[in-house]
XYZ file of C-alpha atoms in Angstrom:
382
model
C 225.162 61.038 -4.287
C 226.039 59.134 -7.147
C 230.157 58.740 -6.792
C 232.565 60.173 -4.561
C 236.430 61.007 -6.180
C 239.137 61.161 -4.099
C 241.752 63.949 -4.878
C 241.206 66.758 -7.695
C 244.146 66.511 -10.037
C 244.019 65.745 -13.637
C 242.943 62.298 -13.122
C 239.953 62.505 -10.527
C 238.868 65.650 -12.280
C 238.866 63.840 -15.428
C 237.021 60.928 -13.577
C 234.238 63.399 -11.697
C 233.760 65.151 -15.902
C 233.331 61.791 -17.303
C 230.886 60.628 -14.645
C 228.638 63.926 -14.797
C 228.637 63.678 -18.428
C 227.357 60.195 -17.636
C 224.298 61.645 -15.521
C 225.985 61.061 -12.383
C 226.168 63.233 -9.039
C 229.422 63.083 -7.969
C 231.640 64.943 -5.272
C 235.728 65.485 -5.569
C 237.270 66.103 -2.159
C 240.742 67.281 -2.216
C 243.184 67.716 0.714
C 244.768 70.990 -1.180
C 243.464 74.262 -0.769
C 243.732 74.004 -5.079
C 242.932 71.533 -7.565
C 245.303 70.384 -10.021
C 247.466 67.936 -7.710
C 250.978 67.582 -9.305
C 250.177 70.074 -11.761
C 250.948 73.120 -9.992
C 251.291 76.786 -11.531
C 252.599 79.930 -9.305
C 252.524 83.066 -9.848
C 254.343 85.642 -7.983
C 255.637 89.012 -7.688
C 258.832 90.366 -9.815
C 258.835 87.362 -12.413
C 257.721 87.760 -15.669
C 256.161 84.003 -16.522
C 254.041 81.492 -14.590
C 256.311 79.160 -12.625
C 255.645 75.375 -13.193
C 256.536 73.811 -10.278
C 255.165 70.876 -10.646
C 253.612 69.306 -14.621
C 255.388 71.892 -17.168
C 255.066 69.844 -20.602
C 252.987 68.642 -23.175
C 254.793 65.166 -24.104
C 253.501 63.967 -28.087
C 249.730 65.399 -28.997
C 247.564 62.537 -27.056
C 244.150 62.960 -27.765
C 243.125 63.396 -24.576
C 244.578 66.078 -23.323
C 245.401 68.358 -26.624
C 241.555 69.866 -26.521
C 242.190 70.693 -23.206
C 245.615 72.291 -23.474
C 244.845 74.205 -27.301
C 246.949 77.184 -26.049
C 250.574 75.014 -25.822
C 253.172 76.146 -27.782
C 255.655 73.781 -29.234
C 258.907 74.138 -28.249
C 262.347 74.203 -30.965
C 265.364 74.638 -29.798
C 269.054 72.893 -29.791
C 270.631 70.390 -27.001
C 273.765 71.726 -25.715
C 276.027 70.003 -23.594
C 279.752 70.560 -22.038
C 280.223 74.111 -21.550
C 277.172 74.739 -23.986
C 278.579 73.241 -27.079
C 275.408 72.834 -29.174
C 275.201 69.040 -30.576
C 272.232 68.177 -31.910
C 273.018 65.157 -34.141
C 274.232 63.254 -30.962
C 270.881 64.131 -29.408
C 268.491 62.822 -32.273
C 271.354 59.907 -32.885
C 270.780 58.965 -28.932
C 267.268 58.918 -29.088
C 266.889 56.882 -31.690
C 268.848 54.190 -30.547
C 267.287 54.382 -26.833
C 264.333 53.376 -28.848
C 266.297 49.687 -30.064
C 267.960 49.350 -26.402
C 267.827 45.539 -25.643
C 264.732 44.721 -23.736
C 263.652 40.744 -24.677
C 265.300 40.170 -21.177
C 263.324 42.098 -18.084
C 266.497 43.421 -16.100
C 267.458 46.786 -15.054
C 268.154 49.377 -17.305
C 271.982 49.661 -16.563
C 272.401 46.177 -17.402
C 270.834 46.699 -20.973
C 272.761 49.853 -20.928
C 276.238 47.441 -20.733
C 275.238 44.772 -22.731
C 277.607 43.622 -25.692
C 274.617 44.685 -28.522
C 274.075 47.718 -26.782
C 277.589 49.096 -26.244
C 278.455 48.030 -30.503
C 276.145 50.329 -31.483
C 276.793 53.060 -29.751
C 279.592 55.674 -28.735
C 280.293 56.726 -25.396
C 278.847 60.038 -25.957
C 275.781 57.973 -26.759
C 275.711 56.219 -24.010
C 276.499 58.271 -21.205
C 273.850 60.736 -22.750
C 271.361 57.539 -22.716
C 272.131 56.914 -19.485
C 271.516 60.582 -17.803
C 268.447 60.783 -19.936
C 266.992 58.131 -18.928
C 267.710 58.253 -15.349
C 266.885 62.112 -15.537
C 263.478 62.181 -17.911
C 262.274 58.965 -15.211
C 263.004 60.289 -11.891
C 263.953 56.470 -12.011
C 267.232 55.027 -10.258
C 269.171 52.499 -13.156
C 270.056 50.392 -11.458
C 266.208 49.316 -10.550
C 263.948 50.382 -13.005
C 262.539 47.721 -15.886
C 263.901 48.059 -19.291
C 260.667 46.030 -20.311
C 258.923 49.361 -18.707
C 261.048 51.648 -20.297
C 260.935 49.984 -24.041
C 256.766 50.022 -23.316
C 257.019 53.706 -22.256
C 259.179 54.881 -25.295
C 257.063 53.025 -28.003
C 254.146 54.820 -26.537
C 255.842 57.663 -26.755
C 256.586 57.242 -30.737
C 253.423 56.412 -31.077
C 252.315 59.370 -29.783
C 254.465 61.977 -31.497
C 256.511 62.094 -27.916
C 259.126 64.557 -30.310
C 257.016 67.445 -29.968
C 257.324 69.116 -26.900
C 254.976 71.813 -26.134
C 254.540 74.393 -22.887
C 251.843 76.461 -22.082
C 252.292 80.159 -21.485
C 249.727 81.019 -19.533
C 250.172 78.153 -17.102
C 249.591 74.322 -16.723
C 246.781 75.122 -14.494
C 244.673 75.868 -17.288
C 244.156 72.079 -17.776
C 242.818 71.072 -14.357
C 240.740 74.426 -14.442
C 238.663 73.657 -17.876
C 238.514 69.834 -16.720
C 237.016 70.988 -13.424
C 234.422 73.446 -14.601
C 230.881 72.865 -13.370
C 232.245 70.260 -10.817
C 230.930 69.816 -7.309
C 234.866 69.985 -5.612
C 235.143 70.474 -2.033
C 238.890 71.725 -1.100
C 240.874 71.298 2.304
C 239.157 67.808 3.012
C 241.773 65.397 4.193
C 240.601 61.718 3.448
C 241.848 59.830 6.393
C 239.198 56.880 6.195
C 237.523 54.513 3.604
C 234.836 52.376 4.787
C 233.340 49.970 2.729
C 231.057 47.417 1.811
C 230.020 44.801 -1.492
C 227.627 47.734 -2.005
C 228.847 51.030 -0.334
C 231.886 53.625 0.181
C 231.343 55.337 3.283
C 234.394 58.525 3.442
C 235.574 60.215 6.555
C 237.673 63.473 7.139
C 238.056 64.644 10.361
C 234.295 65.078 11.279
C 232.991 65.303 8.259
C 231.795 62.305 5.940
C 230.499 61.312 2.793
C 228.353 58.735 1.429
C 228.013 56.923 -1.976
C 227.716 53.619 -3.757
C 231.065 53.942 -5.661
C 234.280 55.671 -5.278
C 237.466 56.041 -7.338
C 240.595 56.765 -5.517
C 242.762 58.990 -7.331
C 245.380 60.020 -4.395
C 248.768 59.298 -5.390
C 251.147 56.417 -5.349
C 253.227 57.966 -2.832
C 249.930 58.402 -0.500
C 248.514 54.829 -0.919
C 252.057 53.501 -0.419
C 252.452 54.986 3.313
C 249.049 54.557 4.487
C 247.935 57.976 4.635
C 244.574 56.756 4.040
C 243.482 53.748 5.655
C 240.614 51.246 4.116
C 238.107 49.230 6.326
C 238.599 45.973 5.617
C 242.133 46.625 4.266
C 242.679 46.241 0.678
C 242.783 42.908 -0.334
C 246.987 41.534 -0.646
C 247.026 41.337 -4.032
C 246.700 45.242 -4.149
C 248.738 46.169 -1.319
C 251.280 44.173 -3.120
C 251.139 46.410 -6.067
C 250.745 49.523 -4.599
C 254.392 48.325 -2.696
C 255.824 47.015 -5.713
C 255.802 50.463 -7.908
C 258.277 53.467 -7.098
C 257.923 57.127 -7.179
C 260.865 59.258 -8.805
C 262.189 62.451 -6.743
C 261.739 65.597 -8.224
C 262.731 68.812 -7.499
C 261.505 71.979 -9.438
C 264.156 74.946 -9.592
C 263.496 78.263 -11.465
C 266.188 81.018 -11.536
C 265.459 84.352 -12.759
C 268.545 86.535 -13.949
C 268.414 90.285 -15.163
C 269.838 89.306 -18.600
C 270.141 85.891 -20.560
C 273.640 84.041 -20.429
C 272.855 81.094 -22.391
C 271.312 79.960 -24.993
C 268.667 77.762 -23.699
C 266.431 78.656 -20.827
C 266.812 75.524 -18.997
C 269.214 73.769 -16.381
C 268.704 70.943 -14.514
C 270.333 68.496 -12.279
C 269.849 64.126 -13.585
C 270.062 63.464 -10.307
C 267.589 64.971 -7.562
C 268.695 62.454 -4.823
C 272.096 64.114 -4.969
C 270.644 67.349 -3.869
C 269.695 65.799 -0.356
C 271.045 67.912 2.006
C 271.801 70.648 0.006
C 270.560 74.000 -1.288
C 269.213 72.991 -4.581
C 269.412 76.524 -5.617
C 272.768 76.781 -4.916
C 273.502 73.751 -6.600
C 271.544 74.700 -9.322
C 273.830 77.961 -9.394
C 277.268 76.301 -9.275
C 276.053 74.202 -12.127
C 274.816 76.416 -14.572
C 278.046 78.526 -13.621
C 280.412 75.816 -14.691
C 278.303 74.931 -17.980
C 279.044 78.571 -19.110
C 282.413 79.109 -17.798
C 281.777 82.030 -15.629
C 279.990 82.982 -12.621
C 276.414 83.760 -12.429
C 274.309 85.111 -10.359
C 270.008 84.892 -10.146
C 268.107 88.170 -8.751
C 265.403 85.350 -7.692
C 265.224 81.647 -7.262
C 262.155 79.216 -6.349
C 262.552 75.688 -5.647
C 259.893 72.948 -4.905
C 260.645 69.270 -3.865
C 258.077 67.068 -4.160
C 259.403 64.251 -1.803
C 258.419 66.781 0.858
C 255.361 67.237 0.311
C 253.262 65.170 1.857
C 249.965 64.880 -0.176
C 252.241 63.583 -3.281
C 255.567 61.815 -1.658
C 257.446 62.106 -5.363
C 256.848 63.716 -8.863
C 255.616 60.003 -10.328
C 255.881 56.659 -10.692
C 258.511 54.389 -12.078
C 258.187 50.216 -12.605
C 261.331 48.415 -10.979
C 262.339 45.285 -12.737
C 259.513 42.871 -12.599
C 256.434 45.467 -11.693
C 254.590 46.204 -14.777
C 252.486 43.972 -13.602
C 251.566 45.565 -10.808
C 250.208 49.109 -12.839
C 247.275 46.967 -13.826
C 246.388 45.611 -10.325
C 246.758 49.016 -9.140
C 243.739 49.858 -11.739
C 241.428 46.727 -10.933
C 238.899 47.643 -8.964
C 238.211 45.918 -5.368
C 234.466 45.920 -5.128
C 232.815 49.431 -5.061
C 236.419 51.257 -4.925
C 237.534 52.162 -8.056
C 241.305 53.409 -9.031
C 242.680 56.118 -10.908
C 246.003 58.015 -11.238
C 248.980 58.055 -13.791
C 250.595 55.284 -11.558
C 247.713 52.884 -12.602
C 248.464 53.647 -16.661
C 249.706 49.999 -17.980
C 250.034 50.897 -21.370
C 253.057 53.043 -21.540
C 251.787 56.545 -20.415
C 252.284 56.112 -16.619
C 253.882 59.393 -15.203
C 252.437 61.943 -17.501
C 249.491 64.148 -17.164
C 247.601 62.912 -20.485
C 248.140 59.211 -19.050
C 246.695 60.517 -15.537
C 243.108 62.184 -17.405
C 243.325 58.730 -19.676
C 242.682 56.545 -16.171
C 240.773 58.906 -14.414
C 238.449 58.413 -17.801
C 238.517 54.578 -17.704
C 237.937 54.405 -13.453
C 234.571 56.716 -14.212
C 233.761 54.330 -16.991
C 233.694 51.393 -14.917
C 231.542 53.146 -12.359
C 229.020 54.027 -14.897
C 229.141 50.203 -16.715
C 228.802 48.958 -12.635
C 226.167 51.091 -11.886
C 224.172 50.699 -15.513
C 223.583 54.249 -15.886
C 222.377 55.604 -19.159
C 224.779 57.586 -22.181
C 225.157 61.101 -21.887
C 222.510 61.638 -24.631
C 219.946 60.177 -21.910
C 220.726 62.238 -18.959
C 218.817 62.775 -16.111
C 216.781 65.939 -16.512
């Protein structure tokens, strides 16, 4: 055994393809009785669509994962807000200027939000729209996050055509299946332990283990951040203190199926998923798209998903808090044979999105191969 990868969604699937394109052997355990980690497609009985409960859209057309996700469909469409009033120009007008919000300074993003440049050119439609965007499209709390982050995250973005959405039809899941074909993955093993050495990663899961010379570690933030699986010798401070230092954003997933359509967008969704502690999301879900239309509603079915309860993800993804961006590429670096992957570990603007998860799970694998001198593809092992 060549490598071992730790966790099969987008980014230790990408890692485990790279590295048997590479010539490698290479084993992905993951905890899940599926692959695909925070990507996460159901299907079930009575509804006509897959559910994405979990990674629904193609952000831009990055290179890495268009090939892998051919079937999207972009999606067009107005923005409708109060009581469904369709406004479109304060939409494209808002986004635009989130791109120019002040960001020289590293402070939170409500203070750039009530600066004296910020609030001249804008309205207040502007900015309260900036402001539940923002907070809503980052699972990220104001009042904490890094508008360096942010302005780093939306130029990448731009870059990357982030206008275009897209959705698949036939299901998210397609991408973690086509990356995972021909992969040695071994599902329902728990990584509890990581020994190792200058030299060697020895893995343990209950009674089971695993040997190798390298591994890349692809569990996410939330995981690493409460200890779920421990290292001998602990990590080295400077990574704990960067695993600490990043947050992860609360999600929760709600689908409601009617018999007929009473809007004129298929979507509602709460800014705010730490306002539905303690409550019925679907219910709140309800009462809110009720008062949008002006009338009372009611689903035939309803699925929710929260992703701060489950415990082999603890969040959707990661967010920088003021002074952190730092800490995304010390969550990369490697400490000797252990090798990192995961959209939490993307420093360049694409952290929290599935094509920024495949892009580190493709560098980690690359650093394995450069460590352990292995030969291009072209020269394979036969």
């Amino acid at each position: 055994m060549d490598a071992i990868v730790i966790g099969a969604g987008v980014a230790g699937l990408a890692a485990a393809r790279e590295l048997k394109k590479r010539g490698f052997e290479v084993v992905v355990l993951e905890a899940r009785d599926r692959i695909g980690g925070r990507v996460h497609t159901v299907r079930l009985p009575g509804w006509p669509l897959p559910l994405e409960v979990g990674a629904e859209f193609l952000h831009g057309r990055p290179r890495s994962l268009l090939p892998l996700a051919r079937d999207a469909r972009e999606l067009r469409g107005g923005h409708y807000f109060d009581g469904m009033e369709r406004r479109d120009e304060l939409w494209q007008s808002t986004m635009e200027k989130i791109g120019k919000l002040p960001s020289v300074l590293e402070r939170p993003v409500d203070k750039a939000l009530r600066t004296l440049r910020w609030r001249l050119r804008t309205t207040p439609d502007e900015r309260q729209l900036a402001a539940d965007f923002l907070e809503g499209f980052n699972a990220a709390r104001l009042d904490r996050a890094s508008v360096k982050a942010i302005a780093q995250q939306t130029q990448a973005s731009e870059e990357n055509g982030g206008n275009h959405i897209a959705r698949l039809p036939r299901g998210y899941d397609l991408v973690p299946r086509r990356l995972a074909r021909g992969l040695h993955i071994e599902l329902g093993v728990r990584v509890r332990m990581v020994r190792w050495s200058r030299s060697r990663v020895e893995v343990h899961a209950g009674h089971r283990s695993w040997e190798a010379p390298r591994a890349i570690v692809t569990v996410p933030l939330g995981v690493l951040q409460a200890g779920a699986v421990v290292f001998e010798p602990a990590l080295p401070r400077w990574k704990a203190s960067a695993i600490a230092a990043l947050s992860m954003g609360p999600v929760v997933k709600i689908a409601l199926l009617f018999e007929e359509r009473h809007w004129p967008q298929d979507l509602a969704a709460s800014r705010n998923a730490e306002a539905l502690r303690g409550k019925n999301p679907v219910t709140v879900a309800v009462r809110s798209l009720s008062a949008a239309l002006g009338r009372r509603v009611r689903p035939i079915r309803a699925v929710s998903f929260d992703w701060q309860k489950d415990d082999l993800s603890r969040g959707a993804y990661s967010w920088v808090p003021v002074g952190a961006m730092r800490a995304q590429r010390a969550i990369a670096d490697q400490v000797g044979p252990l090798h990192f992957a995961g959209e939490a570990s993307h420093f360049d603007g694409a952290c929290g999105t599935v094509h920024g998860a495949i892009e580190t799970g493709i560098r980690a694998a690359r650093e394995v191969a450069t460590a352990q001198r292995k030969l291009p593809v072209r020269a394979r092992r036969p």
